[in-house]
PDB file of C-alpha atoms in Angstrom:
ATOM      1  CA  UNK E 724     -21.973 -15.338 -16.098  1.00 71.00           C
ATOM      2  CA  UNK E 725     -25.458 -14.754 -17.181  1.00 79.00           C
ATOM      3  CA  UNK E 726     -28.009 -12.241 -15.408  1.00 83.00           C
ATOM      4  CA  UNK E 727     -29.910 -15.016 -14.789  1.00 81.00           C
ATOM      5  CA  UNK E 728     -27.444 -17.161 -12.929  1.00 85.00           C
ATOM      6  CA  UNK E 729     -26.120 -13.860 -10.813  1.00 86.00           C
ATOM      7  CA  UNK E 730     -29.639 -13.330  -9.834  1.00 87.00           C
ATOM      8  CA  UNK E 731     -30.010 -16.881  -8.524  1.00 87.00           C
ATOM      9  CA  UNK E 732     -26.440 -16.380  -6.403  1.00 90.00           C
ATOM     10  CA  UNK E 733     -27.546 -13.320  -5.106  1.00 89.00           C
ATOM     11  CA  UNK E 734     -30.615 -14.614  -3.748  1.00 86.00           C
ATOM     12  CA  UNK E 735     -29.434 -17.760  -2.091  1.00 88.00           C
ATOM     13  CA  UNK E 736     -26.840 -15.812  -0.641  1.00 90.00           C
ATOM     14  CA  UNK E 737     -29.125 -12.656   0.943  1.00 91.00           C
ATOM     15  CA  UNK E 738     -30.178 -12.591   4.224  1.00 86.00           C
ATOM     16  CA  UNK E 739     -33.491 -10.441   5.013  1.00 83.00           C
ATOM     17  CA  UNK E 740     -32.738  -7.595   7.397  1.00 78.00           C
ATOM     18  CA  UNK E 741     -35.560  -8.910   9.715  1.00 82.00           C
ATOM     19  CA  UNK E 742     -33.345 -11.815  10.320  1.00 83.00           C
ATOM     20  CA  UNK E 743     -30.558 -10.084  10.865  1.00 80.00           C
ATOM     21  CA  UNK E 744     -31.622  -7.908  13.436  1.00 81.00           C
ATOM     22  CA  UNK E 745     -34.286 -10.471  15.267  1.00 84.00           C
ATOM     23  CA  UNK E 746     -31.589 -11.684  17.134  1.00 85.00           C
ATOM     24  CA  UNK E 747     -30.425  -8.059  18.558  1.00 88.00           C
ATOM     25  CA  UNK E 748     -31.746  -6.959  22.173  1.00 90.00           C
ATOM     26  CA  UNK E 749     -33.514  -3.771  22.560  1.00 90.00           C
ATOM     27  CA  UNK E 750     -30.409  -1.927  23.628  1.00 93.00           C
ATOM     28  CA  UNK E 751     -28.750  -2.833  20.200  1.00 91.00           C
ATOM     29  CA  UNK E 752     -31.170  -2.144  18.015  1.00 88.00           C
ATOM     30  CA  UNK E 753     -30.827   1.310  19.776  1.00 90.00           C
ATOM     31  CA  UNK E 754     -27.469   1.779  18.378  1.00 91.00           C
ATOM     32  CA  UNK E 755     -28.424   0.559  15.291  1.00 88.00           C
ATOM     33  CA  UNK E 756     -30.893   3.187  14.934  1.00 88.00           C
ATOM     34  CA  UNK E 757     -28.639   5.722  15.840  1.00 89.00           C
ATOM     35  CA  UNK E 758     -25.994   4.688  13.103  1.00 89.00           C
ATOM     36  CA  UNK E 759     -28.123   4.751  10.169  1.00 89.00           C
ATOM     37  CA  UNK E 760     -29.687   7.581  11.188  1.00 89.00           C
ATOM     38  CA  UNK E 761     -25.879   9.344  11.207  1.00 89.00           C
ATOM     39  CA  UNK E 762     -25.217   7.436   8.555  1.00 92.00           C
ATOM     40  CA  UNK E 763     -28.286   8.963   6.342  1.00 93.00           C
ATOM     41  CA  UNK E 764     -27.287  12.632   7.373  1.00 92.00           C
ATOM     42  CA  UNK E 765     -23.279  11.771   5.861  1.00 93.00           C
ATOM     43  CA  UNK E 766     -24.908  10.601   2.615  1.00 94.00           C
ATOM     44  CA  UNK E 767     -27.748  13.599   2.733  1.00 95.00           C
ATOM     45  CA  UNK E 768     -24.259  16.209   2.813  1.00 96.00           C
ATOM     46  CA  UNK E 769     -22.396  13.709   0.084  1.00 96.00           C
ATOM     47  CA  UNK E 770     -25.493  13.810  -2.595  1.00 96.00           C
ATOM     48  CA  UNK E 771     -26.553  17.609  -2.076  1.00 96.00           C
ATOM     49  CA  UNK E 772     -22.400  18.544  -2.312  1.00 96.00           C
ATOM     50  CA  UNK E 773     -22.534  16.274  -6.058  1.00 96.00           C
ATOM     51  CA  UNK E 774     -25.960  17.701  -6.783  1.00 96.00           C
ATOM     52  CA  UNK E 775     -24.403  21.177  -6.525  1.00 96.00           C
ATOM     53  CA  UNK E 776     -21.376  19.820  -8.735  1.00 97.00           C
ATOM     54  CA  UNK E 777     -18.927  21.085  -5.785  1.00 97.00           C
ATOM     55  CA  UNK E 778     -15.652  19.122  -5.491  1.00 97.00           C
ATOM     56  CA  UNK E 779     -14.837  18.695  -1.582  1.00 97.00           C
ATOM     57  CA  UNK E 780     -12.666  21.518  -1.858  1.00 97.00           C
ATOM     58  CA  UNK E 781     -14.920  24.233  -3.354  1.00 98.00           C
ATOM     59  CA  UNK E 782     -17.515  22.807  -1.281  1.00 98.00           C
ATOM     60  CA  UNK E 783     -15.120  23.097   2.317  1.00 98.00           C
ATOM     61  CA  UNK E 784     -14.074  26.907   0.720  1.00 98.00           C
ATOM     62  CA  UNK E 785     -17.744  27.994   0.654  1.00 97.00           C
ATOM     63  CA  UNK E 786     -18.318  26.367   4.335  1.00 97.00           C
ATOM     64  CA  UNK E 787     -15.138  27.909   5.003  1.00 97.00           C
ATOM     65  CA  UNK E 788     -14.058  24.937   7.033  1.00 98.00           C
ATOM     66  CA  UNK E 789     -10.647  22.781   6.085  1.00 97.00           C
ATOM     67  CA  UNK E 790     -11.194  21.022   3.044  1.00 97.00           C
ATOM     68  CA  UNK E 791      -9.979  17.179   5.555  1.00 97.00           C
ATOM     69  CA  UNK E 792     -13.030  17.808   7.680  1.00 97.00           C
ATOM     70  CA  UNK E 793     -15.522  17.632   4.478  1.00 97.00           C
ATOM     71  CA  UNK E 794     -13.488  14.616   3.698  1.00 97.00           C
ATOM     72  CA  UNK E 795     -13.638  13.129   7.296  1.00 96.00           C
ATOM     73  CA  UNK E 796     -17.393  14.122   7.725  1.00 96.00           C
ATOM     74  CA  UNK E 797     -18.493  12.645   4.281  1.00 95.00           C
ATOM     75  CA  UNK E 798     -16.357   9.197   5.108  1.00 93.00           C
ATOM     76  CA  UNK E 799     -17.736   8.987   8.693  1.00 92.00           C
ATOM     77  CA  UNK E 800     -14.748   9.204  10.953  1.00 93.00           C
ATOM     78  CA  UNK E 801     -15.765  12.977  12.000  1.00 92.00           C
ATOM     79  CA  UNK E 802     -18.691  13.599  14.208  1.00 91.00           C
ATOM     80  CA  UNK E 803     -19.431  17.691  12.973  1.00 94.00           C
ATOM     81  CA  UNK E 804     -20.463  19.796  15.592  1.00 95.00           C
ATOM     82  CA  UNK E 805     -23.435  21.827  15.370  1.00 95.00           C
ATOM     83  CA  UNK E 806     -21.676  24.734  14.396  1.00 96.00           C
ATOM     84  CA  UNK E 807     -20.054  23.007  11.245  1.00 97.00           C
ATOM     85  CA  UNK E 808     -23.570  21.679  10.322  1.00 96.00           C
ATOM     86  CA  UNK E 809     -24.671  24.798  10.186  1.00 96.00           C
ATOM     87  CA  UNK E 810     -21.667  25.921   8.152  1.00 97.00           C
ATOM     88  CA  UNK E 811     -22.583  22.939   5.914  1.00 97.00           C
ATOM     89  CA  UNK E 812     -26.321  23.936   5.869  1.00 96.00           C
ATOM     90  CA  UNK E 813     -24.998  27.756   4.771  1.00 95.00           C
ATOM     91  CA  UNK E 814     -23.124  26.492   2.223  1.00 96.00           C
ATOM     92  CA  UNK E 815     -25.563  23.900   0.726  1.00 95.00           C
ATOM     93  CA  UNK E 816     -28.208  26.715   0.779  1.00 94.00           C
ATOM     94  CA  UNK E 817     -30.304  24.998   3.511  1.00 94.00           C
ATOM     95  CA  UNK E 818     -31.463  25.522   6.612  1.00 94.00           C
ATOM     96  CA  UNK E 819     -30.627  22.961   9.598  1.00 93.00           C
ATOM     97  CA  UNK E 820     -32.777  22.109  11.951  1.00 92.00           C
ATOM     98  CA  UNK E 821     -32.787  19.683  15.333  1.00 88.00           C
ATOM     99  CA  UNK E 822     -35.388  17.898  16.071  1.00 86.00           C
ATOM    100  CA  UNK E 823     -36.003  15.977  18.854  1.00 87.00           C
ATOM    101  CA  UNK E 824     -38.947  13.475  18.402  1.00 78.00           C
TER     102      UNK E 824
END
C-alpha cells in the first residue's frame, strides 16, 4: 500500500479529539483529566527508567522496591503510593514534588 493511500485511510478514518469529548458532561471530562494526567506521570517513570538504560529490574533494585511493582506501576494497574514515588524519584535522581493547583 502506498504512503499516499495510508495517509488518505488514516484521515477519513480519524476523529478530532474535540469531537470526541464535546459530547462528555463536565463531570466526565473530570475523569478524563485525571487519567491522562496519571497516565503522563506512568510514561514520565517509563522514559526516564529507558533514558537511564535501567532494565525494570535494576531499576526496582536501586528503588529497592519488588521488581512486579515497577512492572505494575509502568503498565498502569498499580496506583504507587507516595512513599514509592519518592523511592522512584531517589532512584531516577529526581526530586518529587506535589502540587496542588
Amino acid at each position: 500500500m502506498k504512503t499516499k493511500d495510508l495517509k488518505k485511510i488514516i484521515k477519513e478514518n480519524t476523529v478530532s479529539l474535540k469531537h470526541v469529548f464535546s459530547d462528555l458532561t463536565d463531570e466526565e471530562k473530570k475523569v478524563v483529566d485525571k487519567v491522562i494526567i496519571r497516565y503522563d506521570m506512568l510514561l514520565n517513570i517509563k522514559l526516564l527508567r529507558k533514558r537511564l538504560k535501567l532494565s525494570q529490574a535494576k531499576f526496582a533494585e536501586k528503588a529497592n522496591l519488588p521488581r512486579t511493582t515497577i512492572t505494575k506501576i509502568e503498565s498502569g494497574s498499580y496506583n504507587p503510593t507516595i512513599n514509592t514515588l519518592m523511592s522512584i524519584a531517589y532512584a531516577l535522581n529526581k526530586k518529587l514534588e506535589v502540587k496542588f493547583a
